[in-house]
Amino acid sequence: MLYLIGLGLSDEKDITVKGLEAVKKAERVYLEAYTSILMIEKEKLEEFYGRPIITATRETVELESDEILKDADKVDVCFLVVGDPLGATTHTDLILRASTRGIPTQTIHNASIMTALGSTGLQMYNFGQAVSLPFYTQTWTPDSWYDRLEENSKYGMHTLVLLDIKVREQSEENMARGRLIYEPPRFMNPYQAFSQMLLTESKRHQPEGTEDEDGNVIPVTPTYMNPENTLAMSLSRIGTSTQRIIAGTLKELASLDEEEFGGPLHSVVVVGKRIHPLELEFAGRWCVGGDEGQWWKVAKEVYGCERETFE
Amino acid sequence: MLYLIGLGLSDEKDITVKGLEAVKKAERVYLEAYTSILMIEKEKLEEFYGRPIITATRETVELESDEILKDADKVDVCFLVVGDPLGATTHTDLILRASTRGIPTQTIHNASIMTALGSTGLQMYNFGQAVSLPFYTQTWTPDSWYDRLEENSKYGMHTLVLLDIKVREQSEENMARGRLIYEPPRFMNPYQAFSQMLLTESKRHQPEGTEDEDGNVIPVTPTYMNPENTLAMSLSRIGTSTQRIIAGTLKELASLDEEEFGGPLHSVVVVGKRIHPLELEFAGRWCVGGDEGQWWKVAKEVYGCERETFE
């Protein structure tokens, strides 16, 4: 049997009782280490599980899946994934490969950021499609995420923005020389995320009459993400004991220092217009600097949502 | 401390190790029993946890939250919720009430249908807002879910359709006589869901020139959910050992008997047009009657997605 087991969001004790039982009796245990990152050391997991763990890199899973699936029709093999095991395509691919080899599989689900974002007080069923924000460089600022966000915004849905992580990156020099030396992992901070979001916003929404490089007038599109009129939130280390959420207008959030958000992992939420006063009330407790003034002003004037008496 | 603890999707062993530790040392343990339903008896939970469990009805939580929060600033109280604890507004309400009383809270997340739907092979980030389908009656067929589905469909997003459950319902007679006798819980079967969906579809999309009761011509809207051209899936008992997924056109699925889907809990997915061949490949393994013919025909002709060679 091939078990795909979710590890949840934080530490070694977020595995389910069922998942732990499967790990303890498995012949081999792999830990997926490229689509997400657990915030504790592998050694700590090994100690808690009482089992050695083999790190599975993207290369292992995509090119050496035979190794992972070896004898899995006779013995139990566990494949551990941070969050829920079916959050990324790579793992459905592994199930398909097992299936064509006649190997039975069992998925043991767990929490992922997709459900844990309920911690914001925003309702899960009001979220549209999630988007991924990649690290921008001097020459590469891919902004297709903005189109998805506009689609959600058009119908008032909230948007979860997943922030890029870079694991097992090679420097250009090391890559050119064929050296398998990897840079330390990088995690996008909300500071950078908000700055990138404002950059794309300003590019997409030039003042009327602005011309592009060839002298053509850029069409003015409706502003879905005016920084002063858009409510947003940063979500840091959700599901851990140091979880931190900050709420405010995009402009307020973009003015905060990197340190305000603390260490990884982070994500960001852009609040949609179809919002309920209870959602605003809950989230308003985390306003920038503890000041809910701007939050409720924008809620009323832009989102059309007045504060209700809550007791 | 007030702990809100997710129980996951299936049985007593889906609680996380962290959640179980909190339950074992708590002064009082409540089980929320109205927004969802665990598929095992409370007694089995009590035996596994080694703790008595108090059932919390909607009335308890909304009207007697003081009882739940009593002394929670001094002792530990656990509030258990099927799935993830923050899937429903009621529980954020409980956190707000604790917060105003200065009671610290901790949320221990878990799997919910929102993440477990990755089991379909459809990618989570391609899902738009989730909708809830209520039980229709002779006189009451609320169809605002259809508007949300159209919004998702317009941009090619998948839609998760959550099916109604009725817990602690009173018969009209018992209600009239003030007797607190409750009907057995009811869970919507995909058989009923698909039939309701086709009913609303036919009402919304009358042939051109159709008049309503007052003789006004009903405007023809684009068909987003033509039964023969729409791919869908039923999701039954996701995360349990008897999990069953069936894929097909809406028309094919609607022709199946109630028994095909088996016991609760169920939900339904309507497949969006922005789909990847790998998603179709994975889901196609569960086609109605094992016949993928119609699935790939509609995928190609309507969804514009051709089958790729997969190995």
Short mmCIF file of C-alpha atoms in Angstrom, two decimals, chain A:
data_model
loop_
_atom_site.label_atom_id
_atom_site.label_comp_id
_atom_site.label_asym_id
_atom_site.label_seq_id
_atom_site.Cartn_x
_atom_site.Cartn_y
_atom_site.Cartn_z
CA MET A 1 0.00 0.00 0.00
CA LEU A 2 1.18 3.51 -0.84
CA TYR A 3 -0.01 5.97 1.82
CA LEU A 4 -0.08 9.66 1.00
CA ILE A 5 -0.16 11.35 4.38
CA GLY A 6 -0.77 15.02 5.15
CA LEU A 7 1.35 16.51 7.94
CA GLY A 8 -0.75 19.62 8.51
CA LEU A 9 0.61 23.09 9.01
CA SER A 10 3.03 23.33 11.88
CA ASP A 11 4.96 20.66 13.75
CA GLU A 12 5.36 16.92 14.32
CA LYS A 13 2.14 16.67 16.35
CA ASP A 14 -0.11 17.89 13.53
CA ILE A 15 -0.15 14.45 11.92
CA THR A 16 -3.40 12.57 12.53
CA VAL A 17 -3.51 9.50 14.79
CA LYS A 18 -4.33 7.42 11.67
CA GLY A 19 -1.38 8.91 9.78
CA LEU A 20 1.00 8.25 12.68
CA GLU A 21 -0.08 4.61 12.85
CA ALA A 22 0.65 4.17 9.14
CA VAL A 23 4.09 5.80 9.47
CA LYS A 24 5.06 3.63 12.43
CA LYS A 25 4.38 0.38 10.57
CA ALA A 26 5.71 1.40 7.12
CA GLU A 27 8.74 -0.17 5.42
CA ARG A 28 9.91 3.14 3.95
CA VAL A 29 8.95 6.75 4.76
CA TYR A 30 9.51 9.62 2.28
CA LEU A 31 9.11 13.33 3.02
CA GLU A 32 8.17 15.56 0.10
CA ALA A 33 10.38 18.63 0.27
CA TYR A 34 9.74 21.00 -2.61
CA THR A 35 6.14 22.22 -2.90
CA SER A 36 6.04 23.28 0.74
CA ILE A 37 8.20 23.29 3.81
CA LEU A 38 7.57 22.07 7.32
CA MET A 39 8.71 24.51 9.95
CA ILE A 40 10.63 21.89 11.97
CA GLU A 41 13.73 19.80 11.32
CA LYS A 42 13.50 16.39 9.72
CA GLU A 43 15.38 14.97 12.72
CA LYS A 44 12.58 16.05 15.04
CA LEU A 45 10.06 14.24 12.87
CA GLU A 46 12.24 11.11 12.82
CA GLU A 47 12.55 11.15 16.59
CA PHE A 48 8.79 11.56 17.10
CA TYR A 49 7.87 8.89 14.53
CA GLY A 50 10.67 6.56 15.60
CA ARG A 51 11.41 6.01 11.88
CA PRO A 52 14.13 7.17 9.47
CA ILE A 53 12.86 9.54 6.79
CA ILE A 54 14.07 9.77 3.18
CA THR A 55 13.88 13.28 1.71
CA ALA A 56 12.11 13.25 -1.66
CA THR A 57 13.20 16.06 -3.94
CA ARG A 58 11.34 17.04 -7.09
CA GLU A 59 13.88 15.00 -9.07
CA THR A 60 13.22 11.90 -6.96
CA VAL A 61 9.46 12.08 -7.37
CA GLU A 62 9.33 13.02 -11.03
CA LEU A 63 12.25 10.97 -12.34
CA GLU A 64 12.64 8.20 -9.79
CA SER A 65 9.06 7.42 -8.87
CA ASP A 66 9.90 3.74 -9.51
CA GLU A 67 12.14 3.91 -6.44
CA ILE A 68 9.30 5.24 -4.28
CA LEU A 69 6.78 2.74 -5.64
CA LYS A 70 9.17 -0.24 -5.42
CA ASP A 71 7.47 -3.27 -3.79
CA ALA A 72 4.58 -1.05 -2.64
CA ASP A 73 2.22 -3.81 -3.75
CA LYS A 74 3.76 -6.01 -1.03
CA VAL A 75 4.98 -3.61 1.69
CA ASP A 76 3.70 -0.31 3.09
CA VAL A 77 5.34 2.87 1.84
CA CYS A 78 4.48 6.31 3.26
CA PHE A 79 4.84 9.56 1.36
CA LEU A 80 4.54 12.53 3.72
CA VAL A 81 3.39 15.90 2.44
CA VAL A 82 3.12 19.19 4.35
CA GLY A 83 -0.51 20.34 4.51
CA ASP A 84 -2.93 18.09 2.62
CA PRO A 85 -1.29 15.51 0.31
CA LEU A 86 -3.46 16.38 -2.70
CA GLY A 87 -2.80 20.11 -2.85
CA ALA A 88 -0.34 19.82 -5.74
CA THR A 89 -0.50 18.06 -9.11
CA THR A 90 2.72 16.16 -8.50
CA HIS A 91 1.04 13.94 -5.98
CA THR A 92 -1.99 13.03 -8.08
CA ASP A 93 0.64 12.08 -10.68
CA LEU A 94 2.19 9.68 -8.14
CA ILE A 95 -1.24 8.11 -7.51
CA LEU A 96 -1.80 7.65 -11.25
CA ARG A 97 1.58 5.92 -11.57
CA ALA A 98 0.76 3.63 -8.65
CA SER A 99 -2.64 2.92 -10.17
CA THR A 100 -1.18 1.81 -13.52
CA ARG A 101 1.14 -0.57 -11.61
CA GLY A 102 -1.76 -2.07 -9.64
CA ILE A 103 -0.50 -0.62 -6.34
CA PRO A 104 -3.31 0.30 -3.92
CA THR A 105 -3.12 3.81 -2.45
CA GLN A 106 -4.69 5.49 0.55
CA THR A 107 -4.77 9.23 1.18
CA ILE A 108 -4.82 10.48 4.76
CA HIS A 109 -5.97 14.08 4.57
CA ASN A 110 -4.96 16.95 6.81
CA ALA A 111 -5.31 20.69 7.24
CA SER A 112 -3.91 22.97 4.55
CA ILE A 113 -3.82 26.73 4.17
CA MET A 114 -6.97 26.36 2.03
CA THR A 115 -9.04 25.47 5.11
CA ALA A 116 -6.93 27.12 7.79
CA LEU A 117 -7.59 30.49 6.21
CA GLY A 118 -10.86 30.32 8.14
CA SER A 119 -8.65 31.75 10.92
CA THR A 120 -9.01 35.14 9.23
CA GLY A 121 -12.72 35.16 10.05
CA LEU A 122 -13.47 35.28 6.33
CA GLN A 123 -15.81 32.54 5.21
CA MET A 124 -14.27 29.77 3.13
CA TYR A 125 -17.22 29.58 0.77
CA ASN A 126 -16.70 33.26 -0.16
CA PHE A 127 -13.25 32.57 -1.61
CA GLY A 128 -12.76 32.33 -5.36
CA GLN A 129 -9.81 30.66 -7.07
CA ALA A 130 -6.44 30.89 -5.30
CA VAL A 131 -3.54 32.58 -7.05
CA SER A 132 0.24 32.19 -6.77
CA LEU A 133 2.53 35.20 -6.66
CA PRO A 134 6.03 34.41 -8.00
CA PHE A 135 9.21 36.25 -7.00
CA TYR A 136 9.66 39.17 -9.42
CA THR A 137 13.11 39.96 -10.78
CA GLN A 138 14.49 43.03 -12.57
CA THR A 139 13.45 41.56 -15.90
CA TRP A 140 10.64 39.13 -15.05
CA THR A 141 7.38 40.28 -13.48
CA PRO A 142 4.79 37.65 -14.49
CA ASP A 143 1.37 39.02 -13.61
CA SER A 144 -1.22 36.51 -14.79
CA TRP A 145 -2.22 36.20 -11.09
CA TYR A 146 -3.74 39.66 -11.51
CA ASP A 147 -6.23 38.42 -14.13
CA ARG A 148 -7.43 35.66 -11.77
CA LEU A 149 -7.75 38.20 -8.94
CA GLU A 150 -9.82 40.50 -11.17
CA GLU A 151 -12.13 37.59 -12.03
CA ASN A 152 -12.71 36.88 -8.34
CA SER A 153 -13.10 40.57 -7.51
CA LYS A 154 -15.66 41.10 -10.22
CA TYR A 155 -18.08 38.86 -8.32
CA GLY A 156 -17.01 39.98 -4.86
CA MET A 157 -15.10 36.82 -3.93
CA HIS A 158 -12.10 36.85 -1.60
CA THR A 159 -8.74 35.78 -3.03
CA LEU A 160 -6.04 33.76 -1.32
CA VAL A 161 -2.63 34.76 -2.66
CA LEU A 162 -0.03 32.02 -2.14
CA LEU A 163 3.49 33.44 -1.88
CA ASP A 164 6.40 31.92 -3.74
CA ILE A 165 9.02 29.76 -2.05
CA LYS A 166 12.31 28.75 -3.60
CA VAL A 167 13.79 25.46 -2.48
CA ARG A 168 16.96 23.83 -3.89
CA GLU A 169 17.72 26.81 -6.11
CA GLN A 170 21.12 26.90 -7.83
CA SER A 171 23.04 30.13 -8.33
CA GLU A 172 23.72 30.95 -12.00
CA GLU A 173 27.39 30.26 -11.44
CA ASN A 174 26.82 26.87 -9.82
CA MET A 175 24.35 25.94 -12.53
CA ALA A 176 26.79 26.93 -15.30
CA ARG A 177 29.51 24.86 -13.70
CA GLY A 178 27.18 21.94 -13.12
CA ARG A 179 27.71 22.03 -9.38
CA LEU A 180 24.81 20.58 -7.38
CA ILE A 181 25.16 23.24 -4.71
CA TYR A 182 21.88 24.78 -3.60
CA GLU A 183 21.08 28.21 -2.21
CA PRO A 184 19.32 28.45 1.18
CA PRO A 185 15.52 28.28 0.80
CA ARG A 186 13.76 31.62 0.23
CA PHE A 187 10.23 32.46 1.35
CA MET A 188 8.39 35.54 0.11
CA ASN A 189 7.56 37.99 2.91
CA PRO A 190 4.24 39.91 2.73
CA TYR A 191 6.40 43.07 2.58
CA GLN A 192 7.65 41.97 -0.82
CA ALA A 193 4.27 40.56 -1.84
CA PHE A 194 2.42 43.84 -1.25
CA SER A 195 5.16 45.79 -3.02
CA GLN A 196 4.92 43.47 -6.07
CA MET A 197 1.13 43.69 -6.03
CA LEU A 198 1.26 47.49 -6.06
CA LEU A 199 3.82 47.42 -8.88
CA THR A 200 1.53 45.33 -11.07
CA GLU A 201 -1.50 47.38 -10.04
CA SER A 202 0.24 50.58 -11.16
CA LYS A 203 1.29 49.00 -14.47
CA ARG A 204 -2.18 47.67 -15.20
CA HIS A 205 -3.98 50.85 -14.26
CA GLN A 206 -2.14 53.71 -15.90
CA PRO A 207 -3.83 57.14 -15.88
CA GLU A 208 -6.20 57.70 -18.83
CA GLY A 209 -4.32 58.58 -22.00
CA THR A 210 -1.05 56.86 -21.00
CA GLU A 211 0.87 55.50 -23.98
CA ASP A 212 2.93 52.32 -24.15
CA GLU A 213 6.45 52.09 -25.60
CA ASP A 214 5.11 52.08 -29.16
CA GLY A 215 3.01 55.18 -28.60
CA ASN A 216 -0.33 53.33 -28.37
CA VAL A 217 -2.79 54.50 -25.77
CA ILE A 218 -3.17 51.89 -23.01
CA PRO A 219 -6.86 51.10 -22.44
CA VAL A 220 -8.06 52.05 -18.96
CA THR A 221 -9.55 49.06 -17.14
CA PRO A 222 -11.73 49.33 -14.06
CA THR A 223 -9.64 49.57 -10.92
CA TYR A 224 -10.25 46.42 -8.91
CA MET A 225 -7.32 46.90 -6.59
CA ASN A 226 -6.93 50.59 -5.80
CA PRO A 227 -4.50 50.45 -2.82
CA GLU A 228 -6.47 52.90 -0.71
CA ASN A 229 -9.83 51.24 -1.38
CA THR A 230 -8.86 47.58 -1.13
CA LEU A 231 -8.95 45.65 2.14
CA ALA A 232 -6.38 42.92 2.56
CA MET A 233 -4.74 40.75 5.19
CA SER A 234 -1.39 39.09 5.76
CA LEU A 235 -1.42 35.55 7.16
CA SER A 236 1.80 34.46 8.83
CA ARG A 237 2.61 31.04 10.27
CA ILE A 238 -1.07 30.02 10.27
CA GLY A 239 -1.77 27.05 12.52
CA THR A 240 1.38 27.55 14.60
CA SER A 241 1.74 29.04 18.07
CA THR A 242 3.23 32.23 16.61
CA GLN A 243 0.44 32.77 14.08
CA ARG A 244 0.02 36.42 13.15
CA ILE A 245 -2.65 38.10 11.03
CA ILE A 246 -2.58 41.78 10.06
CA ALA A 247 -5.53 43.52 8.40
CA GLY A 248 -5.79 46.87 6.66
CA THR A 249 -5.98 48.61 3.34
CA LEU A 250 -3.45 47.47 0.79
CA LYS A 251 -1.73 50.84 1.19
CA GLU A 252 -1.49 50.50 4.99
CA LEU A 253 -0.15 46.96 4.76
CA ALA A 254 2.40 47.89 2.08
CA SER A 255 3.81 50.57 4.41
CA LEU A 256 4.81 48.05 7.11
CA ASP A 257 8.38 46.85 7.61
CA GLU A 258 9.40 43.31 6.71
CA GLU A 259 10.01 42.55 10.39
CA GLU A 260 6.37 43.25 11.30
CA PHE A 261 5.36 40.01 9.64
CA GLY A 262 8.08 37.84 11.21
CA GLY A 263 9.35 34.54 9.84
CA PRO A 264 7.78 32.26 7.18
CA LEU A 265 5.41 30.82 5.98
CA HIS A 266 3.20 33.63 4.79
CA SER A 267 0.27 34.19 2.52
CA VAL A 268 -1.98 37.11 1.72
CA VAL A 269 -5.73 37.60 1.29
CA VAL A 270 -7.46 40.25 -0.80
CA VAL A 271 -10.94 40.86 0.60
CA GLY A 272 -13.87 40.65 -1.83
CA LYS A 273 -16.83 43.00 -1.89
CA ARG A 274 -19.45 40.38 -1.03
CA ILE A 275 -18.54 40.48 2.63
CA HIS A 276 -20.60 40.04 5.78
CA PRO A 277 -20.28 42.45 8.76
CA LEU A 278 -19.29 39.52 11.02
CA GLU A 279 -16.35 38.74 8.74
CA LEU A 280 -15.20 42.39 8.94
CA GLU A 281 -15.70 42.44 12.71
CA PHE A 282 -13.58 39.34 13.26
CA ALA A 283 -10.79 40.45 10.94
CA GLY A 284 -10.87 44.07 12.19
CA ARG A 285 -9.35 42.92 15.48
CA TRP A 286 -6.00 42.62 13.68
CA CYS A 287 -5.94 46.05 12.06
CA VAL A 288 -2.58 47.74 11.40
CA GLY A 289 -1.54 49.54 14.59
CA GLY A 290 -4.75 48.46 16.32
CA ASP A 291 -6.62 51.26 14.54
CA GLU A 292 -9.86 50.10 12.90
CA GLY A 293 -10.74 53.55 11.59
CA GLN A 294 -9.61 53.13 7.99
CA TRP A 295 -10.87 49.53 7.92
CA TRP A 296 -14.47 50.50 8.69
CA LYS A 297 -14.31 53.65 6.57
CA VAL A 298 -13.39 51.63 3.46
CA ALA A 299 -15.82 48.89 4.47
CA LYS A 300 -18.65 51.40 4.50
CA GLU A 301 -17.73 53.66 1.60
CA VAL A 302 -16.26 51.14 -0.84
CA TYR A 303 -17.55 47.74 0.24
CA GLY A 304 -21.01 49.01 1.23
CA CYS A 305 -20.85 47.10 4.50
CA GLU A 306 -21.80 48.93 7.69
CA ARG A 307 -20.67 47.91 11.15
CA GLU A 308 -23.34 46.09 13.14
CA THR A 309 -23.67 46.02 16.89
CA PHE A 310 -22.07 42.83 18.09
CA GLU A 311 -22.37 41.39 21.56
#
